[in-house]
Short mmCIF file of C-alpha atoms and ligand atoms in Angstrom, two decimals:
data_model
loop_
_atom_site.label_atom_id
_atom_site.label_comp_id
_atom_site.label_asym_id
_atom_site.label_seq_id
_atom_site.Cartn_x
_atom_site.Cartn_y
_atom_site.Cartn_z
CA MET A 1 -39.45 -121.62 -25.35
CA SER A 2 -40.00 -121.33 -21.60
CA ARG A 3 -40.52 -124.16 -19.16
CA THR A 4 -44.25 -123.48 -19.17
CA SER A 5 -45.02 -123.35 -22.88
CA GLY A 6 -45.50 -125.93 -25.59
CA GLY A 7 -47.08 -129.35 -25.51
CA LEU A 8 -45.69 -132.43 -23.81
CA ILE A 9 -43.54 -133.67 -26.68
CA GLU A 10 -42.01 -130.22 -27.31
CA ARG A 11 -41.20 -129.93 -23.62
CA LEU A 12 -39.66 -133.42 -23.54
CA ASN A 13 -37.56 -132.67 -26.62
CA GLN A 14 -36.23 -129.63 -24.83
CA GLY A 15 -35.35 -131.16 -21.45
CA PRO A 16 -36.71 -132.95 -18.39
CA VAL A 17 -40.40 -132.77 -17.57
CA ILE A 18 -41.31 -133.32 -13.95
CA GLY A 19 -44.43 -135.22 -12.99
CA ASP A 20 -46.36 -135.10 -9.74
CA GLY A 21 -46.45 -137.64 -6.92
CA GLY A 22 -48.76 -140.20 -5.35
CA PHE A 23 -52.29 -138.87 -4.98
CA ILE A 24 -54.22 -141.91 -3.84
CA SER A 25 -51.61 -142.89 -1.24
CA GLU A 26 -51.14 -139.38 0.15
CA LEU A 27 -54.88 -138.66 0.30
CA GLU A 28 -55.35 -142.00 2.07
CA ARG A 29 -52.79 -140.99 4.71
CA ARG A 30 -54.52 -137.61 5.04
CA GLY A 31 -57.87 -139.34 5.62
CA TYR A 32 -59.65 -138.64 2.34
CA CYS A 33 -59.33 -141.94 0.44
CA GLU A 34 -59.79 -145.56 1.36
CA ALA A 35 -57.02 -148.15 1.17
CA GLY A 36 -58.27 -151.27 -0.57
CA PRO A 37 -60.47 -149.87 -3.30
CA TRP A 38 -58.04 -146.93 -3.85
CA THR A 39 -60.65 -145.03 -5.88
CA PRO A 40 -60.77 -141.23 -6.29
CA GLU A 41 -64.28 -140.28 -5.12
CA ALA A 42 -62.56 -137.62 -2.98
CA VAL A 43 -62.87 -135.37 -6.06
CA ILE A 44 -66.59 -135.22 -5.26
CA GLU A 45 -66.59 -135.73 -1.50
CA ASN A 46 -63.57 -133.57 -0.60
CA PRO A 47 -62.58 -131.44 -3.59
CA ASP A 48 -60.59 -129.02 -1.41
CA ALA A 49 -58.25 -131.80 -0.30
CA VAL A 50 -57.55 -132.78 -3.90
CA ARG A 51 -57.07 -129.15 -4.98
CA GLN A 52 -54.66 -128.54 -2.10
CA LEU A 53 -52.50 -131.53 -3.08
CA HIS A 54 -52.31 -130.32 -6.69
CA LYS A 55 -51.20 -126.91 -5.39
CA GLU A 56 -48.45 -128.52 -3.32
CA PHE A 57 -47.02 -130.41 -6.29
CA ILE A 58 -47.19 -127.34 -8.53
CA ARG A 59 -45.35 -125.35 -5.90
CA ALA A 60 -42.76 -128.15 -5.75
CA GLY A 61 -42.09 -127.79 -9.47
CA SER A 62 -44.31 -130.35 -11.26
CA ASP A 63 -44.72 -129.62 -14.96
CA VAL A 64 -47.56 -132.10 -15.47
CA CYS A 65 -50.56 -132.42 -13.16
CA GLN A 66 -52.54 -135.64 -13.38
CA ALA A 67 -56.31 -135.31 -12.98
CA PHE A 68 -57.14 -137.53 -10.00
CA THR A 69 -58.88 -140.24 -12.01
CA TYR A 70 -56.89 -143.26 -10.88
CA TYR A 71 -58.93 -146.52 -10.91
CA ALA A 72 -62.07 -144.57 -11.90
CA SER A 73 -63.35 -147.07 -14.43
CA GLU A 74 -66.99 -148.03 -13.90
CA ASP A 75 -66.17 -151.66 -13.03
CA LYS A 76 -63.55 -150.65 -10.44
CA LEU A 77 -65.75 -148.03 -8.74
CA SER A 78 -68.26 -150.69 -7.68
CA HIS A 79 -65.82 -153.60 -7.32
CA ARG A 80 -66.26 -155.80 -4.23
CA GLY A 81 -68.94 -153.62 -2.65
CA ASN A 82 -67.08 -150.31 -3.13
CA LYS A 83 -69.63 -147.47 -2.88
CA ALA A 84 -67.92 -145.05 -5.30
CA GLY A 85 -70.02 -146.52 -8.08
CA VAL A 86 -72.96 -144.36 -6.96
CA TYR A 87 -71.25 -141.31 -8.46
CA GLY A 88 -70.30 -143.05 -11.69
CA CYS A 89 -67.11 -142.75 -13.66
CA LYS A 90 -68.23 -139.74 -15.71
CA ALA A 91 -69.01 -137.54 -12.71
CA ILE A 92 -65.79 -138.51 -10.94
CA ASN A 93 -63.55 -137.97 -13.95
CA ASP A 94 -65.26 -134.69 -14.81
CA ALA A 95 -64.87 -133.34 -11.27
CA ALA A 96 -61.20 -134.41 -11.32
CA CYS A 97 -60.57 -132.56 -14.60
CA LYS A 98 -62.26 -129.37 -13.34
CA ILE A 99 -60.30 -129.33 -10.07
CA VAL A 100 -56.92 -129.81 -11.68
CA ALA A 101 -57.63 -127.24 -14.42
CA GLU A 102 -58.37 -124.55 -11.83
CA VAL A 103 -54.88 -124.71 -10.37
CA ALA A 104 -52.73 -126.17 -13.15
CA LYS A 105 -53.77 -123.86 -15.99
CA PRO A 106 -52.80 -120.57 -14.33
CA ALA A 107 -49.43 -122.15 -13.42
CA GLY A 108 -48.70 -123.16 -17.02
CA CYS A 109 -48.66 -126.88 -16.17
CA LEU A 110 -49.93 -129.52 -18.55
CA ILE A 111 -53.03 -131.48 -17.57
CA ALA A 112 -53.13 -135.25 -17.96
CA GLY A 113 -56.21 -137.41 -18.09
CA GLY A 114 -55.69 -140.92 -16.78
CA LEU A 115 -56.55 -144.57 -17.22
CA SER A 116 -55.38 -147.67 -15.40
CA GLN A 117 -55.90 -151.43 -15.38
CA THR A 118 -59.41 -152.80 -14.96
CA PRO A 119 -61.07 -155.64 -13.05
CA THR A 120 -62.75 -156.58 -16.35
CA TYR A 121 -59.37 -157.55 -17.81
CA LEU A 122 -58.51 -159.64 -14.74
CA GLU A 123 -61.72 -161.63 -15.13
CA GLY A 124 -60.55 -162.75 -18.57
CA GLY A 125 -62.99 -164.86 -20.53
CA GLU A 126 -64.63 -164.49 -23.93
CA ASN A 127 -64.61 -161.16 -25.78
CA SER A 128 -62.30 -159.81 -23.14
CA LYS A 129 -60.76 -157.25 -25.51
CA ALA A 130 -64.09 -155.81 -26.63
CA ARG A 131 -65.35 -155.64 -23.03
CA VAL A 132 -62.16 -153.96 -21.78
CA LYS A 133 -62.23 -151.40 -24.61
CA GLU A 134 -65.85 -150.63 -23.76
CA VAL A 135 -64.88 -149.87 -20.15
CA VAL A 136 -62.08 -147.62 -21.43
CA ARG A 137 -64.29 -145.82 -23.97
CA ALA A 138 -66.76 -144.94 -21.21
CA GLN A 139 -63.98 -142.93 -19.52
CA LEU A 140 -62.72 -141.10 -22.58
CA ASP A 141 -65.69 -138.77 -23.35
CA VAL A 142 -64.90 -136.71 -20.29
CA PHE A 143 -61.22 -136.33 -21.21
CA LYS A 144 -62.24 -135.27 -24.69
CA GLU A 145 -64.73 -132.69 -23.41
CA ASN A 146 -62.19 -131.29 -20.97
CA GLU A 147 -59.50 -131.13 -23.67
CA VAL A 148 -56.71 -132.65 -21.62
CA ASP A 149 -53.16 -131.99 -22.88
CA LEU A 150 -52.09 -135.61 -22.67
CA MET A 151 -53.19 -139.00 -21.40
CA ILE A 152 -51.30 -141.03 -18.81
CA LEU A 153 -52.13 -144.72 -18.95
CA GLU A 154 -50.54 -146.16 -15.86
CA TYR A 155 -50.37 -149.13 -13.57
CA TYR A 156 -50.71 -152.14 -15.84
CA GLU A 157 -49.40 -155.52 -14.70
CA HIS A 158 -50.17 -157.07 -18.07
CA ILE A 159 -48.71 -155.64 -21.24
CA GLU A 160 -51.68 -156.91 -23.24
CA GLU A 161 -54.18 -154.78 -21.33
CA ALA A 162 -51.98 -151.69 -21.75
CA GLU A 163 -51.89 -152.28 -25.53
CA TRP A 164 -55.68 -152.43 -25.66
CA HIS A 165 -56.00 -149.18 -23.69
CA ILE A 166 -53.50 -147.40 -25.98
CA GLU A 167 -55.45 -148.65 -28.98
CA ALA A 168 -58.70 -147.25 -27.56
CA VAL A 169 -57.15 -143.84 -26.79
CA LYS A 170 -55.57 -143.61 -30.25
CA GLU A 171 -58.94 -144.35 -31.84
CA TYR A 172 -60.98 -142.01 -29.70
CA LEU A 173 -58.61 -139.15 -28.82
CA PRO A 174 -56.42 -138.94 -31.91
CA GLY A 175 -53.58 -136.46 -31.65
CA VAL A 176 -53.44 -136.46 -27.86
CA PRO A 177 -49.96 -137.58 -26.67
CA VAL A 178 -50.09 -140.91 -24.86
CA CYS A 179 -47.77 -141.85 -22.00
CA CYS A 180 -47.98 -145.45 -20.85
CA THR A 181 -46.33 -147.01 -17.82
CA LEU A 182 -46.47 -150.59 -16.62
CA CYS A 183 -46.07 -151.46 -12.92
CA ILE A 184 -43.47 -154.11 -13.61
CA GLY A 185 -39.91 -154.85 -12.52
CA GLU A 186 -36.57 -155.10 -14.31
CA ASP A 187 -37.19 -158.56 -15.68
CA THR A 188 -40.74 -159.21 -16.89
CA ASP A 189 -44.43 -158.33 -16.63
CA VAL A 190 -46.50 -160.76 -14.56
CA HIS A 191 -46.86 -163.08 -17.55
CA GLY A 192 -43.14 -163.37 -18.10
CA VAL A 193 -42.90 -160.98 -21.07
CA PRO A 194 -39.41 -159.40 -20.81
CA THR A 195 -39.40 -155.76 -19.74
CA GLY A 196 -37.54 -154.60 -22.86
CA GLU A 197 -40.06 -156.32 -25.09
CA CYS A 198 -42.91 -154.74 -23.09
CA GLY A 199 -41.42 -151.33 -23.95
CA VAL A 200 -41.33 -152.19 -27.64
CA ARG A 201 -44.93 -153.40 -27.55
CA LEU A 202 -46.06 -150.13 -25.93
CA ALA A 203 -44.24 -148.14 -28.61
CA ARG A 204 -45.66 -150.33 -31.36
CA ALA A 205 -49.18 -149.84 -29.97
CA GLY A 206 -48.63 -146.10 -30.42
CA ALA A 207 -47.47 -144.72 -27.06
CA ASP A 208 -45.33 -141.57 -27.34
CA VAL A 209 -43.76 -142.00 -23.91
CA VAL A 210 -43.18 -145.41 -22.33
CA GLY A 211 -41.90 -146.56 -18.99
CA ILE A 212 -42.64 -147.89 -15.53
CA ASN A 213 -44.67 -146.60 -12.59
CA CYS A 214 -45.46 -147.74 -9.03
CA HIS A 215 -44.58 -151.15 -7.47
CA PHE A 216 -40.78 -150.69 -7.22
CA ASP A 217 -38.32 -148.20 -5.78
CA PRO A 218 -36.79 -145.48 -7.98
CA PHE A 219 -33.57 -147.31 -8.70
CA ARG A 220 -35.23 -150.61 -9.60
CA CYS A 221 -37.68 -148.75 -11.87
CA ILE A 222 -34.76 -147.04 -13.62
CA GLU A 223 -33.12 -150.42 -14.24
CA GLY A 224 -36.33 -151.62 -15.87
CA VAL A 225 -36.72 -148.51 -18.01
CA LYS A 226 -33.09 -148.81 -19.13
CA LYS A 227 -34.02 -152.20 -20.60
CA MET A 228 -36.96 -150.57 -22.37
CA ILE A 229 -34.71 -147.81 -23.74
CA THR A 230 -32.27 -150.30 -25.25
CA ALA A 231 -34.97 -152.48 -26.78
CA VAL A 232 -37.13 -149.60 -28.06
CA LYS A 233 -34.13 -147.92 -29.71
CA GLU A 234 -33.01 -151.21 -31.24
CA ALA A 235 -36.50 -151.66 -32.66
CA GLY A 236 -36.09 -148.28 -34.42
CA PHE A 237 -38.59 -146.11 -32.51
CA ASP A 238 -36.31 -143.10 -32.30
CA LYS A 239 -38.95 -140.51 -31.35
CA VAL A 240 -40.26 -142.33 -28.29
CA HIS A 241 -39.51 -140.77 -24.89
CA PHE A 242 -39.09 -142.55 -21.57
CA MET A 243 -40.70 -142.13 -18.20
CA THR A 244 -40.49 -143.28 -14.55
CA GLN A 245 -42.92 -142.69 -11.72
CA PRO A 246 -41.65 -145.04 -8.99
CA ILE A 247 -42.87 -145.49 -5.43
CA ALA A 248 -40.97 -143.67 -2.70
CA PHE A 249 -40.24 -146.84 -0.71
CA TYR A 250 -37.18 -149.04 -1.00
CA THR A 251 -38.08 -152.47 -2.37
CA PRO A 252 -34.86 -154.49 -2.75
CA ASP A 253 -36.75 -157.59 -1.63
CA ALA A 254 -39.89 -157.22 -3.79
CA ASN A 255 -40.71 -159.95 -6.31
CA VAL A 256 -42.52 -159.66 -9.64
CA GLN A 257 -45.62 -158.07 -8.02
CA GLY A 258 -43.60 -155.31 -6.38
CA PHE A 259 -44.55 -153.74 -3.05
CA ILE A 260 -48.06 -155.27 -3.12
CA ASP A 261 -46.49 -158.60 -2.09
CA LEU A 262 -44.49 -157.14 0.78
CA PRO A 263 -46.09 -157.98 4.13
CA GLU A 264 -45.87 -154.27 5.05
CA PHE A 265 -48.16 -153.19 2.19
CA PRO A 266 -50.02 -150.90 2.58
CA PHE A 267 -50.03 -149.78 6.22
CA ALA A 268 -46.50 -150.30 7.52
CA LEU A 269 -44.20 -149.19 4.74
CA GLU A 270 -42.81 -146.14 6.57
CA PRO A 271 -39.37 -147.56 7.47
CA ARG A 272 -38.71 -147.99 3.75
CA TRP A 273 -39.36 -144.35 2.82
CA ILE A 274 -36.75 -142.62 0.64
CA THR A 275 -35.38 -139.30 1.86
CA ARG A 276 -35.45 -136.11 -0.18
CA PHE A 277 -31.77 -136.67 -0.92
CA ASP A 278 -32.57 -140.11 -2.31
CA ALA A 279 -35.20 -138.39 -4.48
CA ALA A 280 -32.57 -135.96 -5.79
CA ARG A 281 -30.24 -138.87 -6.59
CA TYR A 282 -33.13 -140.61 -8.35
CA ALA A 283 -33.64 -137.55 -10.55
CA ARG A 284 -29.96 -137.45 -11.50
CA VAL A 285 -29.66 -141.18 -12.22
CA ALA A 286 -32.91 -141.17 -14.26
CA TYR A 287 -31.80 -138.14 -16.27
CA GLU A 288 -28.42 -139.68 -16.99
CA ALA A 289 -30.12 -142.88 -18.15
CA GLY A 290 -31.96 -140.80 -20.78
CA ILE A 291 -35.32 -140.69 -18.99
CA ARG A 292 -36.98 -137.32 -19.59
CA TYR A 293 -40.34 -137.65 -17.86
CA ILE A 294 -39.44 -137.96 -14.18
CA GLY A 295 -42.18 -138.16 -11.57
CA GLY A 296 -43.41 -140.21 -8.65
CA CYS A 297 -46.12 -142.62 -7.55
CA CYS A 298 -47.22 -143.96 -4.15
CA GLY A 299 -45.29 -142.37 -1.29
CA PHE A 300 -43.90 -139.51 -3.38
CA MET A 301 -44.86 -136.39 -1.51
CA ALA A 302 -44.44 -132.80 -2.61
CA TYR A 303 -41.09 -132.44 -0.87
CA HIS A 304 -39.70 -135.40 -2.82
CA ILE A 305 -40.77 -133.74 -6.08
CA ARG A 306 -39.24 -130.48 -4.85
CA ALA A 307 -35.92 -132.34 -4.45
CA VAL A 308 -36.27 -133.74 -7.99
CA SER A 309 -36.88 -130.20 -9.30
CA GLU A 310 -33.99 -128.80 -7.34
CA GLU A 311 -31.60 -131.46 -8.63
CA LEU A 312 -32.56 -130.67 -12.25
CA THR A 313 -32.46 -126.87 -11.89
CA ALA A 314 -29.76 -126.32 -14.55
CA GLU A 315 -31.42 -128.72 -17.01
CA ARG A 316 -34.67 -126.78 -16.64
CA GLY A 317 -33.36 -123.35 -17.57
CA ASP A 318 -32.38 -122.43 -14.00
CA TYR A 319 -35.91 -122.87 -12.74
CA LEU A 320 -35.94 -123.31 -8.98
CA PRO A 321 -39.17 -123.89 -7.06
CA VAL A 322 -39.89 -121.95 -3.87
CA ASN A 323 -38.47 -123.11 -0.55
CA CYS A 324 -35.75 -125.35 -1.91
CA ILE A 325 -33.37 -126.56 0.75
CA ASN A 326 -30.20 -126.06 -1.27
CA TRP A 327 -28.69 -129.23 0.20
CA GLY A 328 -29.21 -128.01 3.71
CA LYS A 329 -27.71 -124.53 3.32
CA CYS A 330 -30.64 -123.11 5.27
CA LEU A 331 -29.18 -124.90 8.31
CA GLU A 332 -26.50 -122.22 8.43
CA LYS A 333 -29.14 -120.17 10.21
CA HIS A 334 -29.63 -122.79 12.96
CA THR A 335 -28.80 -121.76 16.51
CA LYS A 336 -26.73 -124.88 17.30
CA PRO A 337 -23.24 -125.10 15.79
CA TRP A 338 -23.31 -128.88 15.33
CA VAL A 339 -26.50 -128.58 13.29
CA ARG A 340 -24.94 -125.72 11.31
CA ALA A 341 -22.11 -128.17 10.55
CA ARG A 342 -24.64 -130.23 8.56
CA ALA A 343 -25.28 -127.42 6.08
CA SER A 344 -23.55 -129.05 3.14
CA ARG A 345 -24.29 -131.27 0.19
CA LYS A 346 -21.43 -133.60 1.14
CA TYR A 347 -22.92 -134.22 4.59
CA TRP A 348 -26.36 -135.22 3.30
CA GLU A 349 -25.01 -137.17 0.35
CA GLU A 350 -22.77 -139.27 2.55
CA LEU A 351 -25.21 -139.82 5.41
CA ASN A 352 -26.55 -143.34 5.82
CA PRO A 353 -29.61 -142.64 7.98
CA ALA A 354 -30.32 -144.92 10.94
CA THR A 355 -33.79 -146.43 11.20
CA GLY A 356 -34.15 -146.31 14.96
CA ARG A 357 -35.62 -149.83 14.86
CA PRO A 358 -33.11 -152.21 16.41
CA TYR A 359 -35.24 -155.29 15.73
CA SER A 360 -36.09 -154.41 12.14
CA SER A 361 -34.52 -156.36 9.31
CA SER A 362 -33.73 -154.83 5.94
CA HIS A 363 -35.62 -157.43 3.90
CA SER A 364 -39.01 -159.14 4.24
CA LYS A 365 -40.35 -162.38 2.87
CA CYS A 366 -42.79 -161.66 0.02
CA ASP A 367 -46.15 -163.24 -0.50
CA GLY A 368 -46.12 -165.08 -3.80
CA TRP A 369 -49.58 -166.46 -4.46
CA GLY A 370 -49.04 -166.70 -8.21
CA VAL A 371 -52.71 -165.89 -8.85
CA THR A 372 -53.39 -164.16 -12.18
CA VAL A 373 -55.85 -163.43 -15.02
CA GLY A 374 -58.86 -165.71 -15.15
CA ASP A 375 -58.36 -167.10 -11.61
CA GLU A 376 -61.65 -167.59 -9.71
CA SER A 377 -60.36 -165.65 -6.70
CA LEU A 378 -59.98 -162.51 -8.84
CA LYS A 379 -63.65 -162.51 -9.83
CA ASP A 380 -65.97 -160.16 -7.99
CA ASP A 381 -68.05 -162.68 -6.01
CA THR A 382 -69.82 -159.91 -4.08
CA LYS A 383 -72.01 -159.20 -7.08
CA SER A 384 -75.33 -161.01 -7.32
O1 CBH B 1 -53.00 -141.73 -7.38
C1 CBH B 1 -51.95 -141.86 -7.96
O2 CBH B 1 -50.89 -141.45 -7.51
C2 CBH B 1 -51.91 -142.48 -9.34
N1 CBH B 1 -51.22 -141.60 -10.23
C3 CBH B 1 -51.24 -143.82 -9.31
C4 CBH B 1 -51.66 -144.73 -8.24
S1 CBH B 1 -50.83 -146.33 -8.17
C5 CBH B 1 -51.81 -147.08 -6.91
C6 CBH B 1 -51.51 -148.45 -6.52
C7 CBH B 1 -52.66 -149.18 -5.84
C8 CBH B 1 -52.30 -150.57 -5.58
C9 CBH B 1 -53.43 -151.55 -5.38
O3 CBH B 1 -54.22 -151.80 -6.29
O4 CBH B 1 -53.46 -152.14 -4.29
ZN1 ZN B 2 -48.50 -146.15 -7.09
#
């Protein structure tokens, strides 16, 4: 079987599968999405920008391309005065599926439909489960019509909501592989459910691939997923695979809410960015931990994914994406001898890059409001 044939589970059984990177964050930096709502109406307003970003990740070696449907549930699209609601979740998700299919299919990549946490869950209250499942169901028709290869349910702070979403997908899209990632840390979800136990609950709900995305840096996410691996295996789910899609920013100081609680979120995170060599190390450490679906979330750009691909070349049947840097070997062609002297793996592996910010500290003090499900301040008071 080649790298570009077979379904998700076959590919995972064979070796590492590489995901894509952060769409909403990168398209925000490029001027096509709005920070705050973080909704994907760019698929209708600027389809070329979305298509171009898919192309960049494919070129970098992604095996799975996620339709840009993040936060596109009906309740989120019109949350707190957001205008994306005028398009509606069906039109947005359908446009996202069509754009990704155009570029991912010819490249032999798998196409993922997506779901994520909803404002309806955060409001809590009576019949919460039925109302949340209704919001999920409204998104699934489009993924069914477009025959996505898999579903990625990502970015859940609360294990309970993730379980409900998995349940809805299993009922409505039977047979479609389900990956589910929580945006939680090494220790617990935001309700204090231990990370290992969260993994078991995802597996028990029927997810085929479980793990962590967003909120924490690659190495903290791996620590969390390692706890899931131990607990899920102990619970006897021996066919379940594991997944990480971390942010590309270092978060040693983040608390249970991850980078959202850092004072630099979302407009001043740059000093925390990982380098491409950090991304390569992430790929190696994740692979060695037994994680087979390795991708990225906010801050992961195409060149980070290219470094992940390059690191896992041998494990992927010697597949090497175009324009790899080969640990700086290209620098041998530089005019200046002292730059040529940096053309080695050892040099870049050992480098501890300076920040250039003499007054910058390595850690920040997190916000810790402790506000969660059912709290008045989470309700959408902009609605009449
Ligand atoms: O667009 C994407 O990359 C998605 N696959 C995941 C997005 S995670 C976005 C986090 C937003 C945080 C917030 O709600 O403030
Ligand atoms: Zn993210």
